[in-house]
Short mmCIF file of the C-alpha atoms (twelve columns), coordinates in Angstrom:
data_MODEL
# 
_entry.id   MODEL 
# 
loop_
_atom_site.group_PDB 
_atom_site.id 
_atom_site.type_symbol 
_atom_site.label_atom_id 
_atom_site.label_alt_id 
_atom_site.label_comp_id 
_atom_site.label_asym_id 
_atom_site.label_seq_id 
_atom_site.Cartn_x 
_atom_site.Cartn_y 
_atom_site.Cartn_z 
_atom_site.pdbx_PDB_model_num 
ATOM 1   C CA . UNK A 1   15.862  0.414   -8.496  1 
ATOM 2   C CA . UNK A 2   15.525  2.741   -5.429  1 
ATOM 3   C CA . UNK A 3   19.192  2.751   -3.111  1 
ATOM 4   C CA . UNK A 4   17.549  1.760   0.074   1 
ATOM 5   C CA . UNK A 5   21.269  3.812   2.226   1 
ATOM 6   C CA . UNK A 6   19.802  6.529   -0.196  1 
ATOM 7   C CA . UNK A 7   18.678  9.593   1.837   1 
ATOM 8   C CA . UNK A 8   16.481  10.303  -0.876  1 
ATOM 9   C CA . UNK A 9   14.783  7.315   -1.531  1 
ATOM 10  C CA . UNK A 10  11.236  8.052   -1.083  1 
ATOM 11  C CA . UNK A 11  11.431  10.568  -3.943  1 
ATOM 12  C CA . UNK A 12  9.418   9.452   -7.246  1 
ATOM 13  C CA . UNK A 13  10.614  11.999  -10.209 1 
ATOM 14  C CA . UNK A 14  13.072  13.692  -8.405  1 
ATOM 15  C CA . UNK A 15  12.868  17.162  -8.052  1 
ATOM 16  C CA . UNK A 16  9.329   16.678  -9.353  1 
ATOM 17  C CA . UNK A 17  7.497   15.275  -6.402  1 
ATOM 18  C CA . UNK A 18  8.642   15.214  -2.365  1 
ATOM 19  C CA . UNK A 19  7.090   12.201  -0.620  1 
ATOM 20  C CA . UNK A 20  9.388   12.554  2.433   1 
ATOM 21  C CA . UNK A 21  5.886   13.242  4.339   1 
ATOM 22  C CA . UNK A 22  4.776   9.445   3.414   1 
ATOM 23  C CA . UNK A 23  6.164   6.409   5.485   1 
ATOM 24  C CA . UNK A 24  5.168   2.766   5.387   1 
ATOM 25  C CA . UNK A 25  4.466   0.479   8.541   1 
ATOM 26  C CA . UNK A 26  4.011   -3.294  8.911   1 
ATOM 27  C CA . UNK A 27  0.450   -3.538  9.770   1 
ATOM 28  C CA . UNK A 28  -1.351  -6.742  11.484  1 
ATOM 29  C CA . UNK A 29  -4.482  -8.105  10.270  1 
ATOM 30  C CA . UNK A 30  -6.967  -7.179  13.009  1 
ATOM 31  C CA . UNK A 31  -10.348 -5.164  13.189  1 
ATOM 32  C CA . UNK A 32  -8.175  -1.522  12.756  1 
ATOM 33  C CA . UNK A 33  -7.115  -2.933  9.401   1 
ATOM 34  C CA . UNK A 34  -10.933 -4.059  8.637   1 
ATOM 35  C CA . UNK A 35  -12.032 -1.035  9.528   1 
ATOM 36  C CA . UNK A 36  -9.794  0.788   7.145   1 
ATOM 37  C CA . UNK A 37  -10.767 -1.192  4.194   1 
ATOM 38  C CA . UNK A 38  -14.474 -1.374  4.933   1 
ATOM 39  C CA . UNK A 39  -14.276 2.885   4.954   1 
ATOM 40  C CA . UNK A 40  -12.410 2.795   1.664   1 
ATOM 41  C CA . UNK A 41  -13.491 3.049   -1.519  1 
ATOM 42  C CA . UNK A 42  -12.289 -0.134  -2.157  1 
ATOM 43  C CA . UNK A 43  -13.700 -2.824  -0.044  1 
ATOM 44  C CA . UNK A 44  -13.742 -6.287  -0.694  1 
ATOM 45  C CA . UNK A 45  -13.008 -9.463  1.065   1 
ATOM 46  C CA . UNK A 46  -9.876  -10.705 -0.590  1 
ATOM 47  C CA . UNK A 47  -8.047  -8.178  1.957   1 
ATOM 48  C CA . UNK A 48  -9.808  -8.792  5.063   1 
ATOM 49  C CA . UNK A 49  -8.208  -10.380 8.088   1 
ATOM 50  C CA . UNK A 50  -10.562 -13.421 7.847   1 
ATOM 51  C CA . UNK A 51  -9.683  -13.946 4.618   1 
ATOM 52  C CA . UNK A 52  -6.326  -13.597 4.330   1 
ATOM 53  C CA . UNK A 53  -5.686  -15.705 7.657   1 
ATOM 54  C CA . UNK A 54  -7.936  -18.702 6.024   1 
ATOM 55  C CA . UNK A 55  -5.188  -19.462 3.872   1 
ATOM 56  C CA . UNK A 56  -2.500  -19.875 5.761   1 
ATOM 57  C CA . UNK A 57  -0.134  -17.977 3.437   1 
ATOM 58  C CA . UNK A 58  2.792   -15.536 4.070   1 
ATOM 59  C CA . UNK A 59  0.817   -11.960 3.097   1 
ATOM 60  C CA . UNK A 60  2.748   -8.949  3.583   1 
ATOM 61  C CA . UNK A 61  0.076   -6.000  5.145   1 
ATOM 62  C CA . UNK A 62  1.789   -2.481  5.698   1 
ATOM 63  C CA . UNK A 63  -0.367  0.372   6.560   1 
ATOM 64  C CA . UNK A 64  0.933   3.833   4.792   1 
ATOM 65  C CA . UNK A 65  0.773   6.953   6.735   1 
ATOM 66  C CA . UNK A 66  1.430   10.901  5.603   1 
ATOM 67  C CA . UNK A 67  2.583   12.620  8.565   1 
ATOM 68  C CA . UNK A 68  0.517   10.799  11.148  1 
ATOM 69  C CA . UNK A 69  -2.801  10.244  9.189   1 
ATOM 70  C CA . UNK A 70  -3.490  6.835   7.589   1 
ATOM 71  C CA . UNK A 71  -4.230  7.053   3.888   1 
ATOM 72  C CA . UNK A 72  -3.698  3.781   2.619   1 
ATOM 73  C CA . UNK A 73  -2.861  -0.031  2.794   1 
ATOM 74  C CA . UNK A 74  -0.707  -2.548  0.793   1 
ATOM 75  C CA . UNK A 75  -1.477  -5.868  0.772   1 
ATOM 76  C CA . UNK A 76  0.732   -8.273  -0.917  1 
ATOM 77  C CA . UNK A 77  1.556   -12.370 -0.778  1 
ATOM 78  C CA . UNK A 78  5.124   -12.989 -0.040  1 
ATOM 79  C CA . UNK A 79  6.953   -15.987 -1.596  1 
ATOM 80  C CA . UNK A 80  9.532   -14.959 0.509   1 
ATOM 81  C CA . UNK A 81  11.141  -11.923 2.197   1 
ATOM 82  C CA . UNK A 82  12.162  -10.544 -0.597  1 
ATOM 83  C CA . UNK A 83  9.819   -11.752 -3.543  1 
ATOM 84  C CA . UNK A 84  6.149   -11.050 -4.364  1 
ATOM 85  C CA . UNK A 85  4.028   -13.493 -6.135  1 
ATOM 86  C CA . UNK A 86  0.272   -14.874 -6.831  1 
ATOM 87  C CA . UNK A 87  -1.991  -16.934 -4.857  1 
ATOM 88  C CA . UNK A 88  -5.107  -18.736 -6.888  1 
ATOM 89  C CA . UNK A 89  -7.548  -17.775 -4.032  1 
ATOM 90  C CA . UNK A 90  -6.672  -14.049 -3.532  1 
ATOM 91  C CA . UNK A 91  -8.377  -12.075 -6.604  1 
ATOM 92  C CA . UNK A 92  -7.130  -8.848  -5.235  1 
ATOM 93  C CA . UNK A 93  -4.387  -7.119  -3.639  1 
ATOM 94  C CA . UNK A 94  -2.467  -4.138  -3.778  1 
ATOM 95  C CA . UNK A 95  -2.568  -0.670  -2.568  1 
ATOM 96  C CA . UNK A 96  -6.025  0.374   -1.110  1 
ATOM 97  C CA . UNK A 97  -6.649  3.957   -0.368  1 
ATOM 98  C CA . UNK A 98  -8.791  5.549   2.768   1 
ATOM 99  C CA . UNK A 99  -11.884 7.179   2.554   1 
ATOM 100 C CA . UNK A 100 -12.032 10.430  -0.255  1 
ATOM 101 C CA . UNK A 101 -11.422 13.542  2.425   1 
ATOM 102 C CA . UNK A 102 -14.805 15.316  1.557   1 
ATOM 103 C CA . UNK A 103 -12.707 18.678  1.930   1 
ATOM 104 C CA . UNK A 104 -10.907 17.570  -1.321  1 
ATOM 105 C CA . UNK A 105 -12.433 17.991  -4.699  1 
ATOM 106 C CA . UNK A 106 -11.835 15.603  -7.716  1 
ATOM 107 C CA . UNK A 107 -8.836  16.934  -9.117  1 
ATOM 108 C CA . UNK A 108 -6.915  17.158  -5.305  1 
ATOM 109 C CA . UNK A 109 -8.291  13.813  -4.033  1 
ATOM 110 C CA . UNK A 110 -6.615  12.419  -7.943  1 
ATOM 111 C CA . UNK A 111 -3.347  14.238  -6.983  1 
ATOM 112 C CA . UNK A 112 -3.109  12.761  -3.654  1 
ATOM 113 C CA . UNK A 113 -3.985  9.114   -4.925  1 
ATOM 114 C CA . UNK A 114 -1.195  9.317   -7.272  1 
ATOM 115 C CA . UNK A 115 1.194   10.407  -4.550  1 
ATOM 116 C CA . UNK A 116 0.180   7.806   -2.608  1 
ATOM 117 C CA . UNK A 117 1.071   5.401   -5.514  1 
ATOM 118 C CA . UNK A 118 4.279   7.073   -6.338  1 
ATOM 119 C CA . UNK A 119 5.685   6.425   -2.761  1 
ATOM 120 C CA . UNK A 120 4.058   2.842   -2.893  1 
ATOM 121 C CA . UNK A 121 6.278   1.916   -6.307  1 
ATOM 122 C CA . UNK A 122 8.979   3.172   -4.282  1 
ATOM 123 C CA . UNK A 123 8.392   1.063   -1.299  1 
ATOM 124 C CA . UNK A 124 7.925   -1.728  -2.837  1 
ATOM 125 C CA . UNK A 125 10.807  -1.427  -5.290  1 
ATOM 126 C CA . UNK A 126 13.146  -0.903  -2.729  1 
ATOM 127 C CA . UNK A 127 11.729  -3.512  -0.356  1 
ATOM 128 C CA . UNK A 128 11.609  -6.702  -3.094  1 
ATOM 129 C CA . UNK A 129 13.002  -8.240  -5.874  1 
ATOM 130 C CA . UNK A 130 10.026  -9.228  -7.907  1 
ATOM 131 C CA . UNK A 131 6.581   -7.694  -7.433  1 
ATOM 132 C CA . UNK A 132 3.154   -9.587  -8.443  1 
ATOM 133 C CA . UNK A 133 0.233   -7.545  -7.760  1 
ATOM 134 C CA . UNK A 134 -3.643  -8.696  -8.740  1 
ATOM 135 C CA . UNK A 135 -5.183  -5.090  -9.529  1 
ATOM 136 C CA . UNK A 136 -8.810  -4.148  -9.832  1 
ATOM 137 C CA . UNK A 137 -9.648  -3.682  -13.754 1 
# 
């Protein structure tokens, strides 16, 4: 578990790996965040506003920045403020990543996906107690 007083806590593998450059936001589900997932890679309705506000269900959205550029959402169902769990109706959630930066090849656009996850863990470890995400296969 991450020390959330820790001035180091956004560091996956320390010494290994600086994510200080990556910050998480709570994000509202409105056309911005629509947007965002219909550029992705990833799209799919069990993250869209509509969606997600049809079920009348605490859902945690927090949009993930590096620097000041958006590169990726979390979506998650809340039990509570501190807890993560499943809902029967939402087949997917979990971290969604922008559009592939066509000034990356393969191997860089790879590197920066698993950064993106490495600060995500570490959100999300130091922000609940129990984590239930639905991944794609």
């Amino acid at each position: 578990m991450v020390d959330k007083n820790s001035e180091e806590k956004y560091f996956a593998h320390k010494g290994l790996m600086d994510l200080s450059s990556y910050r998480a936001e709570k994000a509202i589900l409105d056309d911005e965040w629509d947007s965002f997932i219909e550029k992705s890679n990833q799209p799919n309705i069990f993250t869209t506003s509509a969606f997600l506000k049809s079920l009348s269900i605490e859902s945690g959205q927090w949009n993930i920045y590096k620097k000041n550029q958006k590169v990726g959402l979390i979506s998650v169902i809340e039990s509570d403020s501190k807890n993560l769990s499943f809902h029967d109706l939402v087949i997917y959630n979990g971290i969604i990543f922008g559009a592939d930066d066509p000034n990356m090849n393969q191997a860089q656009i790879h590197s920066e996906r698993y950064r993106i996850i490495s600060f995500c863990i570490d959100f999300l470890t130091s922000n609940y107690e129990t984590i239930m995400l639905s991944t794609t296969p």
